[in-house]
GROMACS .gro file of C-alpha atoms in nm:
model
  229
    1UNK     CA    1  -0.628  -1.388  -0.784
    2UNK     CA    2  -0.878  -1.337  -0.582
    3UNK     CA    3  -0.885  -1.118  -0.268
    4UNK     CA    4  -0.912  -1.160   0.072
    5UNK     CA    5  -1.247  -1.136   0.257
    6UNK     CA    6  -1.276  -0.854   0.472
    7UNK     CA    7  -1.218  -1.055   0.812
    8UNK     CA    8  -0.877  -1.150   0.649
    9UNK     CA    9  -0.774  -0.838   0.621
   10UNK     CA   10  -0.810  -0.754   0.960
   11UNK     CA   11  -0.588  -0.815   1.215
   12UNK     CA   12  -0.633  -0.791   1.631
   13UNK     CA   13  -0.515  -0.415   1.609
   14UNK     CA   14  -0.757  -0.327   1.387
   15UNK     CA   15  -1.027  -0.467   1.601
   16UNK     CA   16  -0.888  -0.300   1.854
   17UNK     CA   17  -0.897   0.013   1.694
   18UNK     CA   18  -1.309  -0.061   1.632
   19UNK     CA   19  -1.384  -0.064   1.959
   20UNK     CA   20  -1.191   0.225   2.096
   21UNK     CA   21  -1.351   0.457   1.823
   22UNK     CA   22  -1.710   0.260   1.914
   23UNK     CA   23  -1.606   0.401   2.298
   24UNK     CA   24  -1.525   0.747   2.154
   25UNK     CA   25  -1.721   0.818   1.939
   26UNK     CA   26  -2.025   1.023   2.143
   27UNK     CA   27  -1.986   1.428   2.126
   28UNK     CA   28  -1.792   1.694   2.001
   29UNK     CA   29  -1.869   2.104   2.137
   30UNK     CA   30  -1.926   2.319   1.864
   31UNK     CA   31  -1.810   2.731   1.822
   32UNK     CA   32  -2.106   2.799   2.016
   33UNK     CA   33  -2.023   2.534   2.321
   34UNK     CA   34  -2.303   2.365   2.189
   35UNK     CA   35  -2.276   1.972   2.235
   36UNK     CA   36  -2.329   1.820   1.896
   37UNK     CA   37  -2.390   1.432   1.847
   38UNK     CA   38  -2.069   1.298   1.645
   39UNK     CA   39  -2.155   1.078   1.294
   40UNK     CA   40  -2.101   0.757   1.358
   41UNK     CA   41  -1.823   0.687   1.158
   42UNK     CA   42  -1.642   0.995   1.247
   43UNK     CA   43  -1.458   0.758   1.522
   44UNK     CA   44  -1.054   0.728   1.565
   45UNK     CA   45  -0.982   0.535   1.308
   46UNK     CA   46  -1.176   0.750   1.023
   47UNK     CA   47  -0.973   1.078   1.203
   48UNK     CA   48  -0.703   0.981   1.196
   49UNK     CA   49  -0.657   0.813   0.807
   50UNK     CA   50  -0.812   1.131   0.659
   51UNK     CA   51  -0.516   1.311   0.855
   52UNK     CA   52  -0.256   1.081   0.736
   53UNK     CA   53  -0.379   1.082   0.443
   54UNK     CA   54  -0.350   1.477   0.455
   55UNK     CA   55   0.034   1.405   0.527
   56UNK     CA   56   0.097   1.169   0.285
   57UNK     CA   57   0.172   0.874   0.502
   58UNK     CA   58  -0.076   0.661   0.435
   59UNK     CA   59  -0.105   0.649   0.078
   60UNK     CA   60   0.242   0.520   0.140
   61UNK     CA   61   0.209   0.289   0.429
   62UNK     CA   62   0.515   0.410   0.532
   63UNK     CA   63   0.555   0.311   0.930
   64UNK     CA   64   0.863   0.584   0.940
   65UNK     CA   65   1.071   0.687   1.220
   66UNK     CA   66   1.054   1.014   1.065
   67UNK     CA   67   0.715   1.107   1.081
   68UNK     CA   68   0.622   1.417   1.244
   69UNK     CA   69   0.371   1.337   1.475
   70UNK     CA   70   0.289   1.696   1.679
   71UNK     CA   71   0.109   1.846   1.344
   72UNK     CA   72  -0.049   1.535   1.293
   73UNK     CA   73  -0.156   1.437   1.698
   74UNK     CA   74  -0.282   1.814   1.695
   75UNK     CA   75  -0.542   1.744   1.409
   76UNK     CA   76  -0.659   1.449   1.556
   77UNK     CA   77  -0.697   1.568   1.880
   78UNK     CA   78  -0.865   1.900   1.761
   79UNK     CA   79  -1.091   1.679   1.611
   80UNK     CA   80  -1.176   1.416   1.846
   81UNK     CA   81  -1.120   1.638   2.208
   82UNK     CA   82  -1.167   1.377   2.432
   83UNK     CA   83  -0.833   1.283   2.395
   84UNK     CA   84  -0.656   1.616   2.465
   85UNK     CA   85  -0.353   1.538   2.669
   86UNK     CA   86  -0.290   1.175   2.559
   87UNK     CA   87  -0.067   1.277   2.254
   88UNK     CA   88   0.145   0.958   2.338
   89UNK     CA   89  -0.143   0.769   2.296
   90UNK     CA   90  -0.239   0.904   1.943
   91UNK     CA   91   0.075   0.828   1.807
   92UNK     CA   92   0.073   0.442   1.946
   93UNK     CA   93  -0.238   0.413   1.753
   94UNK     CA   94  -0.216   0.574   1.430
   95UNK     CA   95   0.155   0.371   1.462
   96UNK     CA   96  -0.081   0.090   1.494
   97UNK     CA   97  -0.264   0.142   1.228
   98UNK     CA   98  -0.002   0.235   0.951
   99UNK     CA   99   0.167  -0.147   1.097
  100UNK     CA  100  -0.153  -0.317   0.938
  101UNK     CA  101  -0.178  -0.088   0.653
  102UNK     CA  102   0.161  -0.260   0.525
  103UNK     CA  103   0.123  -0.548   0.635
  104UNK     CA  104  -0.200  -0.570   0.445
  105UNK     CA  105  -0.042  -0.448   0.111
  106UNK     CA  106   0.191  -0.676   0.133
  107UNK     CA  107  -0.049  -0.967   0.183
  108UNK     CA  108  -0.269  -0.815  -0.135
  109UNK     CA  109   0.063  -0.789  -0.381
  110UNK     CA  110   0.177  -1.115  -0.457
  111UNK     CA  111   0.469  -0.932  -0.683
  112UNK     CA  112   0.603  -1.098  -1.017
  113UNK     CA  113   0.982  -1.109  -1.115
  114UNK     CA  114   0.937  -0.827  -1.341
  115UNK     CA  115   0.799  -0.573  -1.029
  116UNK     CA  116   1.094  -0.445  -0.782
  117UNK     CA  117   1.038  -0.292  -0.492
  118UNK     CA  118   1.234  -0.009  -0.347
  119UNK     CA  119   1.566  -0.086  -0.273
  120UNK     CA  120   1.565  -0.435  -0.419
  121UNK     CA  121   1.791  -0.538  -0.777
  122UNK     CA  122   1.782  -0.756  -1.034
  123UNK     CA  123   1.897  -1.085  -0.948
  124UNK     CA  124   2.194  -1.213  -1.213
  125UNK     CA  125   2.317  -1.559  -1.129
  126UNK     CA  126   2.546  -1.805  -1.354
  127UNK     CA  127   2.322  -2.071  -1.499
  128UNK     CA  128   2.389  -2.436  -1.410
  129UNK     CA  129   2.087  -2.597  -1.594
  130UNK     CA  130   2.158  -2.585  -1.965
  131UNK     CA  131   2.532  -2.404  -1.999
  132UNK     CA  132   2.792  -2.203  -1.844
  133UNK     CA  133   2.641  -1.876  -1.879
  134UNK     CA  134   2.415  -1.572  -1.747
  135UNK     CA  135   2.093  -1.545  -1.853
  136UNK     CA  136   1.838  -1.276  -1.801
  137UNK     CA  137   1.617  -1.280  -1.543
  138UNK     CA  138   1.348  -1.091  -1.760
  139UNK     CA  139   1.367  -1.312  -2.086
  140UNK     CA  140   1.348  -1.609  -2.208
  141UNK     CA  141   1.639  -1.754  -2.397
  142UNK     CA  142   1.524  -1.746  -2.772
  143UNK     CA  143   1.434  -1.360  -2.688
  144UNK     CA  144   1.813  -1.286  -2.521
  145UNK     CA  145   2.057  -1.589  -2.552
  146UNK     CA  146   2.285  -1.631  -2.239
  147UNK     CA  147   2.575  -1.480  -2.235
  148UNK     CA  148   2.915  -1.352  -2.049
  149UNK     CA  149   2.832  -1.117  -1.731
  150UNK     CA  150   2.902  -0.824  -1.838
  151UNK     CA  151   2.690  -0.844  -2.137
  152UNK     CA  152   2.354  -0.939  -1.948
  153UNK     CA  153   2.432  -0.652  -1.651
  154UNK     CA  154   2.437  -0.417  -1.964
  155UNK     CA  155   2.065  -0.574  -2.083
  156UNK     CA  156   1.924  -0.599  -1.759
  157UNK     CA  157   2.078  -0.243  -1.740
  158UNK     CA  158   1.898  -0.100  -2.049
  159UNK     CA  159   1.549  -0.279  -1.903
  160UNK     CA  160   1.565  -0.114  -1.586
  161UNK     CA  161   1.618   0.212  -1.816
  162UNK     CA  162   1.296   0.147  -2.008
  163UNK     CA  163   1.096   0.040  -1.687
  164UNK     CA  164   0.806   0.198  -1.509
  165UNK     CA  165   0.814   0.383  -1.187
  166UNK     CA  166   0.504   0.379  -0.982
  167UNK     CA  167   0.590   0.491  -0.649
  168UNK     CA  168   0.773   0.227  -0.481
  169UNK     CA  169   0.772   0.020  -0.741
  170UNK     CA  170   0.998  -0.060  -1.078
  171UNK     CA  171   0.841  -0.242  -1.327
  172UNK     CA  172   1.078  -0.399  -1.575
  173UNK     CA  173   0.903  -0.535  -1.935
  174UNK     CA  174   0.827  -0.887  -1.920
  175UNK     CA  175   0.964  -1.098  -2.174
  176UNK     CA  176   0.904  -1.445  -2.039
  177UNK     CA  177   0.593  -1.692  -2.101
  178UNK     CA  178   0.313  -1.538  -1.918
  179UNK     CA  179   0.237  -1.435  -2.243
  180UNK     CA  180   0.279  -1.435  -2.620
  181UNK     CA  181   0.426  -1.115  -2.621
  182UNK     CA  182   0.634  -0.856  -2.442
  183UNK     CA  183   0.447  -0.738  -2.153
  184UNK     CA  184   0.431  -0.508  -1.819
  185UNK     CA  185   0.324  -0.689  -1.513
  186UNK     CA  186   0.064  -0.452  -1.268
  187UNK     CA  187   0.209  -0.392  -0.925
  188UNK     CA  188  -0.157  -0.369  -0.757
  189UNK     CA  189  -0.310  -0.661  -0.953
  190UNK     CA  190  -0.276  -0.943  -1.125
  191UNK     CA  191  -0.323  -0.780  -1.477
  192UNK     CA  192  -0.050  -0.752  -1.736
  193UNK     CA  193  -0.047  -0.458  -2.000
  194UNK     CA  194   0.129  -0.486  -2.326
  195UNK     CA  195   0.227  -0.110  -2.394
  196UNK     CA  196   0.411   0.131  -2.167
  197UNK     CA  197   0.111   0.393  -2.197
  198UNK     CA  198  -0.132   0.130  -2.137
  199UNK     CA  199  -0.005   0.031  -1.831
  200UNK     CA  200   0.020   0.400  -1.650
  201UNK     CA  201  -0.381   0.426  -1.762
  202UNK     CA  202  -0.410   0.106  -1.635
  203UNK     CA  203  -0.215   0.183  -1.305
  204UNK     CA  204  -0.353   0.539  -1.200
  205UNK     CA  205  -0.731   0.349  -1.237
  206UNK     CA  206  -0.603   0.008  -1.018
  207UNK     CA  207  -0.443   0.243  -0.754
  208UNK     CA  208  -0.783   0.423  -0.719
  209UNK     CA  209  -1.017   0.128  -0.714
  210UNK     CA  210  -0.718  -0.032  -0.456
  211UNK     CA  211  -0.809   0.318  -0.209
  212UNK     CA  212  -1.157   0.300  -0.292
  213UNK     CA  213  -1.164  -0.028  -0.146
  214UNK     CA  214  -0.935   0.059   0.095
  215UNK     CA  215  -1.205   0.317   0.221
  216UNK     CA  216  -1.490   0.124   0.228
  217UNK     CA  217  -1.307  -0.182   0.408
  218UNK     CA  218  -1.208   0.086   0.650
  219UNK     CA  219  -1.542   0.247   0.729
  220UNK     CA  220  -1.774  -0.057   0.688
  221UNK     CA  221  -1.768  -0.126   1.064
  222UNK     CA  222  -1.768   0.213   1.275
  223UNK     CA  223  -2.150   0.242   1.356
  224UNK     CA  224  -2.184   0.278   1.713
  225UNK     CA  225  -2.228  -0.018   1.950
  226UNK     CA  226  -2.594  -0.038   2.104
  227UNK     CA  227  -2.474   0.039   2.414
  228UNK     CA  228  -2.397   0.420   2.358
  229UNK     CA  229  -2.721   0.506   2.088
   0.00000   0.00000   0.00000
């Protein structure tokens, strides 16, 4: 699967957010009152990820209602003065910015069966194909035959016990025919791993090329507009 291009990934917030850290982005005083020419990409949106980041929102994308802002508005705005006294502000942008965040994970997972996001559960419905039964959702029928409910909410039981938790993710062993064998399906990627171990090496090494990406895409575009060099 290929993945977007860089102007897909962006949406009209996030070239919003360009030009207000293009407009910001000028001086910051030093210890000595000294005023100090800021690096270019040092602009809002750089700020302020490094500081969620520090917080642990946005590895997580997670746009919560209980985020503490004050800790985090105070970083930012010791960091970036000029906006001293528009905490309000702050937090509709870095709110802003944690709304695309998601919304571009979501558009870069296109999740399989097998991967369940938080909250979500296995889906166990009475087959009206080829019998009268339940089947798995996980396997194909000459791997687990359909049978009575009870029976398959015990399997699919025993695969969620076996299945992989990467953090808002459960990834549930694969039995059907994406390939020959019993597999694990990647919940940043299209890749599928065969053994449990594989797949965590696998993971921790997709989930840091995914950020590494995420950085680049994020600070490819904050030099400063001719209009303030």
């Amino acid at each position: 699967m290929a993945d977007p291009s860089p102007g897909e990934l962006r949406g009209p917030c996030d070239q919003e957010e360009i030009q207000i850290g293009q407009r910001f982005a000028e001086h910051i005083p030093t210890e000595q009152g000294n005023l100090q020419p800021i690096n270019k990409q040092r602009t809002f949106n750089v700020v302020a990820r490094e500081i969620l980041t520090q917080f642990q929102v946005w590895q997580r994308a997670c746009y919560s209602r209980n985020i503490e802002w004050g800790p985090i508005t105070a970083k930012i705005i010791s960091a970036l003065p000029q906006f001293y006294g528009r905490e309000a502000e702050v937090i509709i942008r870095c709110t802003k910015m944690l709304h695309n965040r998601r919304d571009y994970l979501r558009r870069r997972v296109k999740t399989h069966i097998t991967v369940l996001k938080s909250g979500e559960t296995p889906c166990i419905s009475k087959c009206t194909q080829c019998c009268d039964k339940y089947h798995c959702p996980y396997c194909e029928t000459w791997v687990y035959k359909p049978r009575e409910s009870g029976s398959v909410v015990n399997h699919v039981q025993n695969h969620l016990k076996l299945a992989v938790h990467e953090e808002d993710f459960t990834i549930v062993k694969c039995n059907l025919k994406c390939r020959e064998y019993a597999h694990f399906h990647c919940c940043y990627c299209p890749a599928t791993v065969l053994r449990r171990g594989q797949l965590k090496t696998h993971l921790t090494k997709c989930k840091q090329k995914f950020n590494a990406e995420e950085e680049l895409e994020g600070t490819c575009s904050f030099e400063e507009s001719p209009e303030h060099q």
